[in-house]
PDB file of C-alpha atoms and ligand atoms in Angstrom:
ATOM      1  CA  UNK A   1       0.051  -0.008   0.031  1.00 84.00           C
ATOM      2  CA  UNK A   2       1.333   3.444  -1.117  1.00 85.00           C
ATOM      3  CA  UNK A   3       1.177   6.907   0.585  1.00 90.00           C
ATOM      4  CA  UNK A   4      -1.343   8.929  -1.249  1.00 91.00           C
ATOM      5  CA  UNK A   5       1.148  11.786  -1.590  1.00 91.00           C
ATOM      6  CA  UNK A   6      -1.735  14.221  -0.501  1.00 90.00           C
ATOM      7  CA  UNK A   7      -0.354  15.655   2.535  1.00 90.00           C
ATOM      8  CA  UNK A   8       1.745  18.820   1.488  1.00 87.00           C
ATOM      9  CA  UNK A   9       2.580  20.903   4.676  1.00 88.00           C
ATOM     10  CA  UNK A  10      -0.586  19.580   6.625  1.00 92.00           C
ATOM     11  CA  UNK A  11      -3.464  17.270   6.384  1.00 95.00           C
ATOM     12  CA  UNK A  12      -5.006  17.677   2.987  1.00 92.00           C
ATOM     13  CA  UNK A  13      -7.267  14.424   2.856  1.00 92.00           C
ATOM     14  CA  UNK A  14     -11.218  13.708   3.238  1.00 93.00           C
ATOM     15  CA  UNK A  15     -13.071  15.833   6.110  1.00 96.00           C
ATOM     16  CA  UNK A  16     -15.923  14.632   8.031  1.00 97.00           C
ATOM     17  CA  UNK A  17     -19.274  16.245   9.119  1.00 97.00           C
ATOM     18  CA  UNK A  18     -18.675  16.179  12.714  1.00 98.00           C
ATOM     19  CA  UNK A  19     -22.247  16.453  13.512  1.00 97.00           C
ATOM     20  CA  UNK A  20     -23.563  13.732  11.873  1.00 98.00           C
ATOM     21  CA  UNK A  21     -20.786  11.522  12.694  1.00 98.00           C
ATOM     22  CA  UNK A  22     -21.479  12.294  16.525  1.00 98.00           C
ATOM     23  CA  UNK A  23     -25.342  11.651  16.020  1.00 98.00           C
ATOM     24  CA  UNK A  24     -24.454   8.492  14.677  1.00 98.00           C
ATOM     25  CA  UNK A  25     -22.233   7.646  17.698  1.00 98.00           C
ATOM     26  CA  UNK A  26     -25.188   8.684  19.869  1.00 98.00           C
ATOM     27  CA  UNK A  27     -27.764   6.460  18.065  1.00 98.00           C
ATOM     28  CA  UNK A  28     -25.511   3.484  18.264  1.00 98.00           C
ATOM     29  CA  UNK A  29     -24.468   4.240  22.273  1.00 98.00           C
ATOM     30  CA  UNK A  30     -28.181   4.385  22.500  1.00 97.00           C
ATOM     31  CA  UNK A  31     -29.070   1.074  20.971  1.00 97.00           C
ATOM     32  CA  UNK A  32     -26.271  -0.792  23.038  1.00 95.00           C
ATOM     33  CA  UNK A  33     -27.095   0.379  26.517  1.00 93.00           C
ATOM     34  CA  UNK A  34     -24.283   3.214  27.059  1.00 97.00           C
ATOM     35  CA  UNK A  35     -24.797   6.091  29.229  1.00 98.00           C
ATOM     36  CA  UNK A  36     -24.624   9.305  27.487  1.00 98.00           C
ATOM     37  CA  UNK A  37     -23.588  12.434  29.070  1.00 98.00           C
ATOM     38  CA  UNK A  38     -23.298  15.749  27.182  1.00 98.00           C
ATOM     39  CA  UNK A  39     -20.347  17.555  29.252  1.00 98.00           C
ATOM     40  CA  UNK A  40     -20.972  21.000  29.077  1.00 98.00           C
ATOM     41  CA  UNK A  41     -18.224  23.359  27.469  1.00 98.00           C
ATOM     42  CA  UNK A  42     -19.887  26.584  26.973  1.00 96.00           C
ATOM     43  CA  UNK A  43     -23.323  27.965  25.885  1.00 96.00           C
ATOM     44  CA  UNK A  44     -24.096  25.721  22.530  1.00 94.00           C
ATOM     45  CA  UNK A  45     -20.777  23.478  22.847  1.00 97.00           C
ATOM     46  CA  UNK A  46     -20.624  20.489  24.768  1.00 98.00           C
ATOM     47  CA  UNK A  47     -18.601  16.847  24.530  1.00 98.00           C
ATOM     48  CA  UNK A  48     -20.073  13.621  24.352  1.00 98.00           C
ATOM     49  CA  UNK A  49     -19.083  11.134  27.069  1.00 98.00           C
ATOM     50  CA  UNK A  50     -20.299   7.560  26.976  1.00 98.00           C
ATOM     51  CA  UNK A  51     -19.931   4.808  29.716  1.00 98.00           C
ATOM     52  CA  UNK A  52     -20.873   1.309  29.806  1.00 96.00           C
ATOM     53  CA  UNK A  53     -20.522  -1.078  33.087  1.00 90.00           C
ATOM     54  CA  UNK A  54     -19.674  -4.796  32.520  1.00 83.00           C
ATOM     55  CA  UNK A  55     -22.763  -6.945  32.165  1.00 75.00           C
ATOM     56  CA  UNK A  56     -21.122  -9.697  33.915  1.00 68.00           C
ATOM     57  CA  UNK A  57     -20.273  -8.571  37.253  1.00 64.00           C
ATOM     58  CA  UNK A  58     -18.512 -11.727  38.692  1.00 59.00           C
ATOM     59  CA  UNK A  59     -15.191 -10.360  39.007  1.00 71.00           C
ATOM     60  CA  UNK A  60     -13.923  -7.081  38.907  1.00 79.00           C
ATOM     61  CA  UNK A  61     -14.067  -5.697  35.313  1.00 85.00           C
ATOM     62  CA  UNK A  62     -11.220  -4.217  33.484  1.00 92.00           C
ATOM     63  CA  UNK A  63     -11.668  -0.282  32.941  1.00 96.00           C
ATOM     64  CA  UNK A  64     -10.914   0.678  29.756  1.00 97.00           C
ATOM     65  CA  UNK A  65     -11.120   4.462  28.671  1.00 98.00           C
ATOM     66  CA  UNK A  66     -10.798   5.611  25.010  1.00 98.00           C
ATOM     67  CA  UNK A  67     -10.556   9.015  23.675  1.00 98.00           C
ATOM     68  CA  UNK A  68     -10.409  10.736  20.331  1.00 98.00           C
ATOM     69  CA  UNK A  69     -10.600  13.572  18.334  1.00 98.00           C
ATOM     70  CA  UNK A  70      -8.589  16.082  20.372  1.00 98.00           C
ATOM     71  CA  UNK A  71      -7.241  17.265  17.093  1.00 98.00           C
ATOM     72  CA  UNK A  72      -9.676  18.771  14.317  1.00 98.00           C
ATOM     73  CA  UNK A  73      -7.523  17.452  11.408  1.00 97.00           C
ATOM     74  CA  UNK A  74      -7.499  13.827  12.093  1.00 98.00           C
ATOM     75  CA  UNK A  75     -11.157  12.615  10.956  1.00 98.00           C
ATOM     76  CA  UNK A  76     -10.037   8.960  11.402  1.00 98.00           C
ATOM     77  CA  UNK A  77     -10.540   8.966  15.047  1.00 98.00           C
ATOM     78  CA  UNK A  78     -14.499   9.884  15.544  1.00 98.00           C
ATOM     79  CA  UNK A  79     -14.786   7.504  12.630  1.00 98.00           C
ATOM     80  CA  UNK A  80     -13.135   4.617  14.343  1.00 98.00           C
ATOM     81  CA  UNK A  81     -15.311   5.518  17.678  1.00 98.00           C
ATOM     82  CA  UNK A  82     -18.467   5.368  15.707  1.00 98.00           C
ATOM     83  CA  UNK A  83     -17.448   2.152  14.045  1.00 98.00           C
ATOM     84  CA  UNK A  84     -16.382   0.525  17.361  1.00 98.00           C
ATOM     85  CA  UNK A  85     -19.782   1.708  18.935  1.00 98.00           C
ATOM     86  CA  UNK A  86     -21.856   0.672  15.774  1.00 98.00           C
ATOM     87  CA  UNK A  87     -20.108  -2.887  15.878  1.00 97.00           C
ATOM     88  CA  UNK A  88     -20.488  -3.320  19.525  1.00 96.00           C
ATOM     89  CA  UNK A  89     -18.164  -6.026  19.819  1.00 95.00           C
ATOM     90  CA  UNK A  90     -17.003  -5.481  23.422  1.00 92.00           C
ATOM     91  CA  UNK A  91     -16.144  -8.432  25.973  1.00 88.00           C
ATOM     92  CA  UNK A  92     -19.123  -8.453  28.632  1.00 84.00           C
ATOM     93  CA  UNK A  93     -16.568  -8.230  31.541  1.00 87.00           C
ATOM     94  CA  UNK A  94     -15.272  -4.620  30.432  1.00 92.00           C
ATOM     95  CA  UNK A  95     -16.331  -1.340  32.281  1.00 95.00           C
ATOM     96  CA  UNK A  96     -15.812   1.328  29.043  1.00 97.00           C
ATOM     97  CA  UNK A  97     -15.570   4.742  28.828  1.00 98.00           C
ATOM     98  CA  UNK A  98     -15.618   6.764  25.279  1.00 98.00           C
ATOM     99  CA  UNK A  99     -15.132  10.183  24.426  1.00 98.00           C
ATOM    100  CA  UNK A 100     -15.689  10.339  20.890  1.00 98.00           C
ATOM    101  CA  UNK A 101     -14.699  14.055  20.023  1.00 98.00           C
ATOM    102  CA  UNK A 102     -12.848  16.152  22.398  1.00 98.00           C
ATOM    103  CA  UNK A 103     -12.480  19.271  19.903  1.00 98.00           C
ATOM    104  CA  UNK A 104     -15.848  19.659  17.912  1.00 98.00           C
ATOM    105  CA  UNK A 105     -14.864  23.063  16.648  1.00 98.00           C
ATOM    106  CA  UNK A 106     -11.859  22.148  15.500  1.00 98.00           C
ATOM    107  CA  UNK A 107     -13.396  19.884  13.109  1.00 97.00           C
ATOM    108  CA  UNK A 108     -15.565  22.129  11.584  1.00 94.00           C
ATOM    109  CA  UNK A 109     -12.693  23.641  10.541  1.00 96.00           C
ATOM    110  CA  UNK A 110     -10.632  20.946   9.322  1.00 95.00           C
ATOM    111  CA  UNK A 111      -7.779  22.072  11.949  1.00 96.00           C
ATOM    112  CA  UNK A 112      -5.551  20.617  14.712  1.00 97.00           C
ATOM    113  CA  UNK A 113      -6.541  23.264  17.045  1.00 98.00           C
ATOM    114  CA  UNK A 114     -10.072  24.197  18.662  1.00 98.00           C
ATOM    115  CA  UNK A 115     -11.892  27.355  17.029  1.00 97.00           C
ATOM    116  CA  UNK A 116      -9.773  30.032  19.084  1.00 97.00           C
ATOM    117  CA  UNK A 117      -6.639  28.460  17.732  1.00 97.00           C
ATOM    118  CA  UNK A 118      -5.468  26.514  20.943  1.00 98.00           C
ATOM    119  CA  UNK A 119      -3.994  22.797  20.460  1.00 98.00           C
ATOM    120  CA  UNK A 120      -6.184  21.108  23.054  1.00 98.00           C
ATOM    121  CA  UNK A 121      -3.525  18.271  23.391  1.00 98.00           C
ATOM    122  CA  UNK A 122      -0.880  20.834  25.046  1.00 97.00           C
ATOM    123  CA  UNK A 123      -3.281  21.980  27.844  1.00 96.00           C
ATOM    124  CA  UNK A 124      -3.397  19.192  30.274  1.00 97.00           C
ATOM    125  CA  UNK A 125      -1.385  20.964  32.983  1.00 95.00           C
ATOM    126  CA  UNK A 126      -2.658  24.337  33.275  1.00 94.00           C
ATOM    127  CA  UNK A 127      -5.868  24.393  30.852  1.00 96.00           C
ATOM    128  CA  UNK A 128      -7.136  27.606  29.892  1.00 96.00           C
ATOM    129  CA  UNK A 129      -9.598  26.305  26.787  1.00 98.00           C
ATOM    130  CA  UNK A 130     -13.048  25.653  28.056  1.00 98.00           C
ATOM    131  CA  UNK A 131     -12.940  22.059  26.254  1.00 98.00           C
ATOM    132  CA  UNK A 132      -9.878  20.672  28.485  1.00 98.00           C
ATOM    133  CA  UNK A 133     -11.600  22.623  31.771  1.00 98.00           C
ATOM    134  CA  UNK A 134     -14.610  20.655  30.973  1.00 98.00           C
ATOM    135  CA  UNK A 135     -12.715  17.363  30.036  1.00 98.00           C
ATOM    136  CA  UNK A 136     -10.810  17.419  33.130  1.00 98.00           C
ATOM    137  CA  UNK A 137     -13.755  18.099  35.328  1.00 98.00           C
ATOM    138  CA  UNK A 138     -15.420  14.930  33.854  1.00 98.00           C
ATOM    139  CA  UNK A 139     -12.418  12.763  33.951  1.00 98.00           C
ATOM    140  CA  UNK A 140     -12.095  13.480  37.627  1.00 98.00           C
ATOM    141  CA  UNK A 141     -15.309  12.347  38.430  1.00 98.00           C
ATOM    142  CA  UNK A 142     -14.576   8.913  37.070  1.00 98.00           C
ATOM    143  CA  UNK A 143     -12.798   6.087  38.508  1.00 97.00           C
ATOM    144  CA  UNK A 144      -9.332   5.569  37.831  1.00 97.00           C
ATOM    145  CA  UNK A 145      -8.412   3.053  34.468  1.00 98.00           C
ATOM    146  CA  UNK A 146      -6.530  -0.032  33.688  1.00 97.00           C
ATOM    147  CA  UNK A 147      -5.874   1.003  30.390  1.00 98.00           C
ATOM    148  CA  UNK A 148      -6.239   4.499  28.364  1.00 98.00           C
ATOM    149  CA  UNK A 149      -6.308   4.685  24.703  1.00 98.00           C
ATOM    150  CA  UNK A 150      -5.781   8.066  22.831  1.00 98.00           C
ATOM    151  CA  UNK A 151      -6.721   7.844  18.789  1.00 98.00           C
ATOM    152  CA  UNK A 152      -4.659   9.945  16.661  1.00 98.00           C
ATOM    153  CA  UNK A 153      -3.614  10.346  13.185  1.00 98.00           C
ATOM    154  CA  UNK A 154      -0.248  11.699  11.787  1.00 97.00           C
ATOM    155  CA  UNK A 155      -0.452  13.584   8.364  1.00 95.00           C
ATOM    156  CA  UNK A 156       3.412  13.096   8.003  1.00 93.00           C
ATOM    157  CA  UNK A 157       3.941   9.301   8.969  1.00 93.00           C
ATOM    158  CA  UNK A 158       4.933   6.574   6.585  1.00 93.00           C
ATOM    159  CA  UNK A 159       2.606   4.132   8.492  1.00 97.00           C
ATOM    160  CA  UNK A 160       1.084   3.416  11.986  1.00 98.00           C
ATOM    161  CA  UNK A 161       2.925   3.873  14.982  1.00 98.00           C
ATOM    162  CA  UNK A 162       2.113   4.275  18.824  1.00 98.00           C
ATOM    163  CA  UNK A 163       3.260   5.798  21.931  1.00 97.00           C
ATOM    164  CA  UNK A 164       3.531   3.749  25.053  1.00 97.00           C
ATOM    165  CA  UNK A 165       3.677   5.175  28.621  1.00 96.00           C
ATOM    166  CA  UNK A 166       4.086   2.413  31.129  1.00 96.00           C
ATOM    167  CA  UNK A 167       6.017   3.691  33.994  1.00 94.00           C
ATOM    168  CA  UNK A 168       5.744   0.451  36.108  1.00 94.00           C
ATOM    169  CA  UNK A 169       6.546  -1.927  33.375  1.00 94.00           C
ATOM    170  CA  UNK A 170       3.229  -3.865  33.294  1.00 94.00           C
ATOM    171  CA  UNK A 171       3.032  -6.590  30.470  1.00 95.00           C
ATOM    172  CA  UNK A 172       3.120  -4.426  27.370  1.00 96.00           C
ATOM    173  CA  UNK A 173       0.357  -4.554  24.855  1.00 97.00           C
ATOM    174  CA  UNK A 174       2.350  -2.630  22.225  1.00 98.00           C
ATOM    175  CA  UNK A 175       3.367  -5.481  20.388  1.00 97.00           C
ATOM    176  CA  UNK A 176      -0.001  -7.014  20.199  1.00 98.00           C
ATOM    177  CA  UNK A 177      -1.717  -3.510  18.955  1.00 98.00           C
ATOM    178  CA  UNK A 178       1.372  -3.507  16.219  1.00 98.00           C
ATOM    179  CA  UNK A 179       0.425  -6.977  15.077  1.00 98.00           C
ATOM    180  CA  UNK A 180      -3.134  -6.276  15.070  1.00 98.00           C
ATOM    181  CA  UNK A 181      -3.025  -3.152  12.873  1.00 98.00           C
ATOM    182  CA  UNK A 182      -0.465  -4.810  10.697  1.00 98.00           C
ATOM    183  CA  UNK A 183      -3.249  -6.907   9.279  1.00 98.00           C
ATOM    184  CA  UNK A 184      -4.765  -3.725   7.914  1.00 98.00           C
ATOM    185  CA  UNK A 185      -2.433  -0.957   7.590  1.00 98.00           C
ATOM    186  CA  UNK A 186       1.210  -0.499   6.988  1.00 97.00           C
ATOM    187  CA  UNK A 187       3.636  -0.152  10.329  1.00 98.00           C
ATOM    188  CA  UNK A 188       6.144   2.656  10.220  1.00 96.00           C
ATOM    189  CA  UNK A 189       9.289   0.662  11.514  1.00 95.00           C
ATOM    190  CA  UNK A 190      11.528   3.518  11.368  1.00 93.00           C
ATOM    191  CA  UNK A 191      14.257   3.755  13.947  1.00 94.00           C
ATOM    192  CA  UNK A 192      13.321   7.314  14.338  1.00 93.00           C
ATOM    193  CA  UNK A 193      10.013   8.748  14.439  1.00 91.00           C
ATOM    194  CA  UNK A 194       8.933  12.118  15.452  1.00 88.00           C
ATOM    195  CA  UNK A 195      12.726  12.834  16.662  1.00 89.00           C
ATOM    196  CA  UNK A 196      12.236   9.870  19.184  1.00 91.00           C
ATOM    197  CA  UNK A 197      13.800   6.363  19.180  1.00 92.00           C
ATOM    198  CA  UNK A 198      11.425   3.745  18.043  1.00 93.00           C
ATOM    199  CA  UNK A 199      11.272   0.172  17.680  1.00 94.00           C
ATOM    200  CA  UNK A 200       8.803  -1.850  15.509  1.00 94.00           C
ATOM    201  CA  UNK A 201       6.286   0.914  15.534  1.00 96.00           C
ATOM    202  CA  UNK A 202       6.584   1.687  19.346  1.00 97.00           C
ATOM    203  CA  UNK A 203       7.934   4.870  20.893  1.00 96.00           C
ATOM    204  CA  UNK A 204       8.334   4.756  24.413  1.00 94.00           C
ATOM    205  CA  UNK A 205       9.305   7.798  25.829  1.00 87.00           C
ATOM    206  CA  UNK A 206      11.033   8.194  28.935  1.00 77.00           C
ATOM    207  CA  UNK A 207       9.441  11.665  29.721  1.00 72.00           C
ATOM    208  CA  UNK A 208       8.815  12.829  33.085  1.00 80.00           C
ATOM    209  CA  UNK A 209       5.692  14.617  32.646  1.00 78.00           C
ATOM    210  CA  UNK A 210       6.899  17.162  35.227  1.00 79.00           C
ATOM    211  CA  UNK A 211       9.507  18.137  33.005  1.00 82.00           C
ATOM    212  CA  UNK A 212       7.188  19.335  30.151  1.00 85.00           C
ATOM    213  CA  UNK A 213       5.026  22.282  30.528  1.00 86.00           C
ATOM    214  CA  UNK A 214       2.588  21.520  27.925  1.00 92.00           C
ATOM    215  CA  UNK A 215       0.869  18.143  29.004  1.00 94.00           C
ATOM    216  CA  UNK A 216      -0.943  16.264  26.309  1.00 96.00           C
ATOM    217  CA  UNK A 217      -3.864  14.337  27.273  1.00 98.00           C
ATOM    218  CA  UNK A 218      -1.834  11.307  27.919  1.00 97.00           C
ATOM    219  CA  UNK A 219       0.111  12.834  30.665  1.00 95.00           C
ATOM    220  CA  UNK A 220      -2.813  13.930  32.456  1.00 97.00           C
ATOM    221  CA  UNK A 221      -4.207  10.558  32.265  1.00 98.00           C
ATOM    222  CA  UNK A 222      -1.041   8.677  33.438  1.00 96.00           C
ATOM    223  CA  UNK A 223      -0.750  11.217  36.256  1.00 95.00           C
ATOM    224  CA  UNK A 224      -4.522  10.875  37.500  1.00 97.00           C
ATOM    225  CA  UNK A 225      -6.097   8.409  36.220  1.00 98.00           C
ATOM    226  CA  UNK A 226      -4.151   5.439  34.668  1.00 97.00           C
ATOM    227  CA  UNK A 227      -0.443   3.569  34.950  1.00 96.00           C
ATOM    228  CA  UNK A 228      -0.953   2.213  31.421  1.00 97.00           C
ATOM    229  CA  UNK A 229      -1.403   4.375  28.159  1.00 98.00           C
ATOM    230  CA  UNK A 230      -1.100   4.116  24.779  1.00 98.00           C
ATOM    231  CA  UNK A 231      -1.365   7.114  21.811  1.00 98.00           C
ATOM    232  CA  UNK A 232      -2.067   5.676  18.551  1.00 98.00           C
ATOM    233  CA  UNK A 233      -1.471   7.043  15.574  1.00 98.00           C
ATOM    234  CA  UNK A 234      -2.846   6.173  11.902  1.00 98.00           C
ATOM    235  CA  UNK A 235      -1.092   7.747   8.908  1.00 97.00           C
ATOM    236  CA  UNK A 236      -3.397  10.239   7.167  1.00 95.00           C
ATOM    237  CA  UNK A 237      -1.841  10.218   3.990  1.00 95.00           C
ATOM    238  CA  UNK A 238      -3.335   6.939   3.169  1.00 96.00           C
ATOM    239  CA  UNK A 239      -6.748   6.142   2.611  1.00 96.00           C
ATOM    240  CA  UNK A 240      -9.353   7.076   5.202  1.00 97.00           C
ATOM    241  CA  UNK A 241     -10.890   3.398   5.339  1.00 97.00           C
ATOM    242  CA  UNK A 242      -7.286   2.037   6.284  1.00 97.00           C
ATOM    243  CA  UNK A 243      -6.823   4.471   8.943  1.00 98.00           C
ATOM    244  CA  UNK A 244     -10.214   3.915  10.384  1.00 98.00           C
ATOM    245  CA  UNK A 245      -9.344   0.022  10.289  1.00 98.00           C
ATOM    246  CA  UNK A 246      -5.951   0.649  11.703  1.00 98.00           C
ATOM    247  CA  UNK A 247      -7.364   2.901  14.926  1.00 98.00           C
ATOM    248  CA  UNK A 248     -10.151   0.035  15.444  1.00 98.00           C
ATOM    249  CA  UNK A 249      -7.918  -2.828  15.025  1.00 98.00           C
ATOM    250  CA  UNK A 250      -5.216  -0.967  17.357  1.00 98.00           C
ATOM    251  CA  UNK A 251      -7.859  -0.354  20.179  1.00 98.00           C
ATOM    252  CA  UNK A 252      -9.537  -3.929  19.626  1.00 98.00           C
ATOM    253  CA  UNK A 253      -5.994  -5.535  19.939  1.00 98.00           C
ATOM    254  CA  UNK A 254      -5.237  -3.563  22.927  1.00 97.00           C
ATOM    255  CA  UNK A 255      -8.249  -4.391  24.678  1.00 96.00           C
ATOM    256  CA  UNK A 256      -8.140  -8.046  23.986  1.00 95.00           C
ATOM    257  CA  UNK A 257      -4.647  -8.091  25.094  1.00 94.00           C
ATOM    258  CA  UNK A 258      -5.562  -6.620  28.263  1.00 89.00           C
ATOM    259  CA  UNK A 259      -8.571  -9.000  28.749  1.00 76.00           C
ATOM    260  CA  UNK A 260      -6.509 -12.016  28.440  1.00 64.00           C
ATOM    261  CA  UNK A 261      -3.308 -10.563  30.648  1.00 52.00           C
TER     262      UNK A 261
HETATM  263 ZN1   ZN B   1      -3.189  14.324  16.900  1.00 76.21          ZN
END
């Protein structure tokens, strides 16, 4: 599979009607017994948050959090959230949290930042964006998670890759994710990705969150909600259907690996 060569100085591929995609998400969530929350951001602006508790309560359910759509020029993420909700293939012994779009105003403009020009994925230490304040407020009302997945796309990359934050050296699911995605999408197996050392499509930054002032969502999650986080990145110079398949396969592979671990 070849890159399309469309992305010159930014994402130049397909865009989505985010309102319609999120309406589909709500329809699917409602049909499959998710609780649906509209987290108020500002007048006329809210974030959707879906939760579903395990139907099999014989042992403590694994708690899995998935978010996407924090960058408005990465349409694969909300489309993957929609497909995950529509396909509804979850183990009955999981508690699930899903935020399908953290940056609704960015998608309307097909740009990374929100309508005010703020990169929301740099806001999680000292938030001033209303979206991030609202999202953090919601997260603080939730329990801790066993696994967090943040779904992204990268317009420059040559294939799928991921970031793993796993400070306690828990059993890694990085390899399971990469193997699952490799069936549907090329993997970037470069030794350097985004200026960081990479191995087999996986970057394991040894970053101390306290040393970086501009926190991505994953740093907040790692500091407050989880000890195992994956940011998965689909290559957005490939067909949109391939990227959606990659993100869905990555999420499913991670969840299966946690469930069987
Ligand atoms: Zn992104």
